[in-house]
mmCIF file of C-alpha atoms in Angstrom:
data_model
loop_
_atom_site.group_PDB
_atom_site.id
_atom_site.type_symbol
_atom_site.label_atom_id
_atom_site.label_comp_id
_atom_site.label_asym_id
_atom_site.label_seq_id
_atom_site.Cartn_x
_atom_site.Cartn_y
_atom_site.Cartn_z
ATOM 1 C CA ARG A 8 113.596 102.585 44.018
ATOM 2 C CA ASP A 9 112.506 106.032 42.982
ATOM 3 C CA ARG A 10 110.344 106.419 39.907
ATOM 4 C CA ALA A 11 109.397 109.804 38.461
ATOM 5 C CA VAL A 12 106.035 110.336 36.741
ATOM 6 C CA MET A 13 104.220 113.422 35.408
ATOM 7 C CA PHE A 14 100.440 113.459 34.999
ATOM 8 C CA ILE A 15 97.933 115.643 33.168
ATOM 9 C CA ARG A 16 94.198 115.859 33.836
ATOM 10 C CA ARG A 17 91.930 115.302 30.821
ATOM 11 C CA ASP A 18 88.145 114.964 31.146
ATOM 12 C CA ASP A 19 88.326 114.356 34.892
ATOM 13 C CA THR A 20 90.940 111.610 34.424
ATOM 14 C CA TRP A 21 94.613 111.811 35.395
ATOM 15 C CA LEU A 22 96.870 110.392 32.672
ATOM 16 C CA PRO A 23 100.690 110.043 32.603
ATOM 17 C CA LEU A 24 102.458 112.430 30.207
ATOM 18 C CA LEU A 25 105.440 110.107 29.739
ATOM 19 C CA GLU A 26 106.390 106.622 30.851
ATOM 20 C CA PRO A 27 107.761 106.482 34.433
ATOM 21 C CA ILE A 28 111.473 107.314 34.695
ATOM 22 C CA ALA A 29 113.302 104.664 36.737
ATOM 23 C CA ASP A 30 115.704 105.737 39.522
ATOM 24 C CA ALA A 31 114.624 109.365 39.158
ATOM 25 C CA ARG A 32 113.172 112.021 41.387
ATOM 26 C CA LEU A 33 111.361 115.117 40.074
ATOM 27 C CA GLU A 34 111.370 117.897 42.652
ATOM 28 C CA SER A 35 109.798 120.934 40.933
ATOM 29 C CA VAL A 36 107.460 121.771 38.082
ATOM 30 C CA ALA A 37 106.605 124.965 36.177
ATOM 31 C CA VAL A 38 104.426 125.875 33.215
ATOM 32 C CA ALA A 39 106.006 128.050 30.528
ATOM 33 C CA ALA A 40 103.786 129.024 27.595
ATOM 34 C CA ASP A 41 103.072 125.696 25.868
ATOM 35 C CA ARG A 42 105.655 123.677 27.838
ATOM 36 C CA VAL A 43 105.398 121.843 31.158
ATOM 37 C CA VAL A 44 108.861 121.573 32.710
ATOM 38 C CA ALA A 45 109.819 119.358 35.656
ATOM 39 C CA THR A 46 113.339 119.115 37.073
ATOM 40 C CA GLY A 47 115.111 116.745 39.402
ATOM 41 C CA TYR A 48 117.769 114.105 39.113
ATOM 42 C CA ARG A 49 118.374 110.516 38.096
ATOM 43 C CA THR A 50 120.885 108.036 39.493
ATOM 44 C CA THR A 51 122.272 105.379 37.170
ATOM 45 C CA GLY A 52 125.393 103.332 37.691
ATOM 46 C CA GLY A 53 126.230 105.237 40.879
ATOM 47 C CA VAL A 54 126.252 108.605 39.098
ATOM 48 C CA THR A 55 123.586 111.246 39.863
ATOM 49 C CA LEU A 56 122.735 113.571 36.993
ATOM 50 C CA PRO A 57 120.332 116.514 36.871
ATOM 51 C CA ILE A 58 117.423 116.009 34.502
ATOM 52 C CA ALA A 59 114.520 117.968 33.114
ATOM 53 C CA VAL A 60 111.358 116.594 31.589
ATOM 54 C CA VAL A 61 109.879 118.965 29.014
ATOM 55 C CA THR A 62 106.434 118.117 27.598
ATOM 56 C CA ASP A 63 103.570 119.733 25.787
ATOM 57 C CA SER A 64 99.944 119.387 26.829
ATOM 58 C CA ASP A 65 99.460 116.499 24.393
ATOM 59 C CA GLY A 66 101.964 114.340 26.246
ATOM 60 C CA ASN A 67 104.791 114.645 23.753
ATOM 61 C CA GLY A 68 108.043 115.192 25.548
ATOM 62 C CA PHE A 69 111.700 114.658 26.104
ATOM 63 C CA ILE A 70 113.952 113.861 29.040
ATOM 64 C CA HIS A 71 116.969 116.175 29.026
ATOM 65 C CA ARG A 72 120.198 115.703 30.913
ATOM 66 C CA LEU A 73 121.237 119.143 32.175
ATOM 67 C CA PRO A 74 124.846 120.044 31.333
ATOM 68 C CA VAL A 75 127.339 119.194 34.134
ATOM 69 C CA ASP A 76 130.483 118.236 32.201
ATOM 70 C CA ASP A 77 131.941 114.996 33.633
ATOM 71 C CA VAL A 78 130.679 115.317 37.200
ATOM 72 C CA SER A 79 127.447 114.684 39.122
ATOM 73 C CA GLY A 80 124.624 117.124 39.709
ATOM 74 C CA ARG A 81 121.075 117.605 40.968
ATOM 75 C CA SER A 82 118.344 120.090 40.152
ATOM 76 C CA HIS A 83 115.974 121.126 42.936
ATOM 77 C CA ALA A 84 113.753 123.840 41.483
ATOM 78 C CA VAL A 85 112.482 125.303 38.238
ATOM 79 C CA ALA A 86 110.726 128.628 37.691
ATOM 80 C CA VAL A 87 109.561 130.918 34.930
ATOM 81 C CA THR A 88 110.607 134.571 35.254
ATOM 82 C CA SER A 89 108.425 137.525 34.284
ATOM 83 C CA SER A 90 110.468 137.839 31.072
ATOM 84 C CA GLY A 91 109.617 134.213 30.207
ATOM 85 C CA ALA A 92 113.013 132.688 30.951
ATOM 86 C CA VAL A 93 112.798 129.113 32.269
ATOM 87 C CA LEU A 94 115.510 128.610 34.900
ATOM 88 C CA ALA A 95 116.441 125.526 36.930
ATOM 89 C CA VAL A 96 118.742 125.564 39.978
ATOM 90 C CA GLY A 97 120.645 122.939 41.900
ATOM 91 C CA GLU A 98 124.244 121.919 42.466
ATOM 92 C CA ILE A 99 127.137 120.286 40.664
ATOM 93 C CA GLY A 100 129.505 117.987 42.529
ATOM 94 C CA GLU A 101 133.230 118.328 42.002
ATOM 95 C CA LEU A 102 133.595 114.558 41.561
ATOM 96 C CA PRO A 103 131.584 111.960 39.633
ATOM 97 C CA GLY A 104 129.246 109.747 41.633
ATOM 98 C CA ASP A 105 127.284 110.287 44.829
ATOM 99 C CA ASP A 106 130.443 111.049 46.815
ATOM 100 C CA ALA A 107 130.411 114.425 45.075
ATOM 101 C CA PHE A 108 127.671 115.833 47.349
ATOM 102 C CA GLY A 109 127.871 117.111 50.881
ATOM 103 C CA THR A 110 131.223 118.862 51.157
ATOM 104 C CA ALA A 111 132.299 120.474 47.898
ATOM 105 C CA THR A 112 129.505 121.361 45.502
ATOM 106 C CA ASP A 113 128.979 124.427 43.340
ATOM 107 C CA GLY A 114 125.569 125.986 42.828
ATOM 108 C CA ALA A 115 124.266 125.630 39.307
ATOM 109 C CA ILE A 116 121.768 127.528 37.192
ATOM 110 C CA TRP A 117 120.460 126.201 33.885
ATOM 111 C CA GLU A 118 118.272 127.920 31.319
ATOM 112 C CA LEU A 119 115.900 126.265 28.871
ATOM 113 C CA LEU A 120 116.437 127.584 25.357
ATOM 114 C CA VAL A 121 113.058 126.991 23.751
ATOM 115 C CA GLY A 122 113.123 125.926 20.120
ATOM 116 C CA ASP A 123 110.408 126.377 17.519
ATOM 117 C CA GLU A 124 109.476 122.747 18.142
ATOM 118 C CA LEU A 125 109.684 120.652 21.295
ATOM 119 C CA ALA A 126 112.474 118.536 19.795
ATOM 120 C CA GLU A 127 114.622 121.648 19.358
ATOM 121 C CA ASP A 128 114.628 122.619 23.041
ATOM 122 C CA ARG A 129 118.013 122.538 24.813
ATOM 123 C CA TRP A 130 119.537 123.593 28.117
ATOM 124 C CA THR A 131 122.535 125.789 28.783
ATOM 125 C CA THR A 132 124.417 126.674 32.002
ATOM 126 C CA ARG A 133 124.401 130.249 33.287
ATOM 127 C CA ASP A 134 126.951 132.260 35.289
ATOM 128 C CA ARG A 135 128.947 129.145 36.198
ATOM 129 C CA ASP A 136 132.265 130.929 36.819
ATOM 130 C CA ALA A 137 130.637 133.919 38.554
ATOM 131 C CA LEU A 138 128.807 131.643 41.006
ATOM 132 C CA ARG A 139 131.711 129.353 41.921
ATOM 133 C CA THR A 140 132.963 129.573 45.527
ATOM 134 C CA ASP A 141 135.194 127.500 47.814
ATOM 135 C CA GLY A 142 133.430 124.788 49.773
ATOM 136 C CA LEU A 143 129.782 123.837 49.762
ATOM 137 C CA GLN A 144 127.284 125.838 47.760
ATOM 138 C CA GLU A 145 123.737 124.627 47.012
ATOM 139 C CA PHE A 146 120.815 126.296 45.244
ATOM 140 C CA TRP A 147 117.353 125.189 46.397
ATOM 141 C CA ALA A 148 114.942 127.790 44.985
ATOM 142 C CA ILE A 149 114.654 130.598 42.505
ATOM 143 C CA ALA A 150 112.665 133.770 43.075
ATOM 144 C CA GLU A 151 112.032 137.130 41.437
ATOM 145 C CA PHE A 152 111.736 140.431 43.303
ATOM 146 C CA ASP A 153 111.235 143.818 41.596
ATOM 147 C CA GLY A 154 112.483 142.470 38.258
ATOM 148 C CA ALA A 155 115.663 140.896 39.710
ATOM 149 C CA VAL A 156 116.062 137.112 39.776
ATOM 150 C CA TYR A 157 117.766 135.377 42.705
ATOM 151 C CA SER A 158 118.878 131.859 43.442
ATOM 152 C CA LEU A 159 118.315 130.947 47.095
ATOM 153 C CA GLY A 160 120.269 128.312 48.934
ATOM 154 C CA LYS A 161 123.160 127.920 51.349
ATOM 155 C CA LYS A 162 126.920 128.125 51.342
ATOM 156 C CA ALA A 163 129.676 127.061 53.693
ATOM 157 C CA VAL A 164 131.059 129.717 56.017
ATOM 158 C CA GLY A 165 133.573 127.903 58.166
ATOM 159 C CA GLU A 166 131.648 125.115 59.880
ATOM 160 C CA ARG A 167 128.293 126.796 59.373
ATOM 161 C CA ARG A 168 125.967 126.583 56.349
ATOM 162 C CA PRO A 169 123.821 129.710 56.515
ATOM 163 C CA PRO A 170 121.193 130.688 53.957
ATOM 164 C CA ALA A 171 122.426 132.785 51.056
ATOM 165 C CA ALA A 172 121.124 134.467 47.891
ATOM 166 C CA TRP A 173 122.785 135.080 44.568
ATOM 167 C CA GLN A 174 121.496 137.482 41.915
ATOM 168 C CA VAL A 175 121.176 135.917 38.480
ATOM 169 C CA ASP A 176 122.338 138.006 35.523
ATOM 170 C CA LEU A 177 119.848 137.410 32.717
ATOM 171 C CA SER A 178 121.504 139.871 30.315
ATOM 172 C CA GLU A 179 123.939 137.331 28.856
ATOM 173 C CA THR A 180 123.602 133.666 27.995
ATOM 174 C CA SER A 181 126.405 131.187 28.664
ATOM 175 C CA GLU A 182 126.553 128.627 25.916
ATOM 176 C CA PRO A 183 127.315 124.992 26.867
#
């Protein structure tokens, strides 16, 4: 069984930030101002959902389920842009459960909306309709070049799954 854990180093000792998260996998971590953000996914009851763990340096934190409506999803990467936006990328399956992955997934981008306090943080989806395509689409990384933000991944082109990049529009926020 997978178990996700985040640690912080204090006085030459590594300490867990939160209790281990059962049946979870954290795949990426980023530091944004006073937040440490890790993203991944958790499988419970046969359904895989994208999650984010957001903590402060004192070990206070929350486990967030990223918005995916009534289907499955996974997050593979998180990054902080030069403007300070915290973005996570992954994919959303078109069906609930693990059968949703592999043939018909849509790439997904989520943004952390930072509150005044840690408990007020929330996630929203970005550009969902603009990014939707037929067939497989997965986002595995996020990168910034010359002020433009891109999601990097792959998409189905016939029987092939070549690499692809999508530019992320940070000018508007999509509310959940």
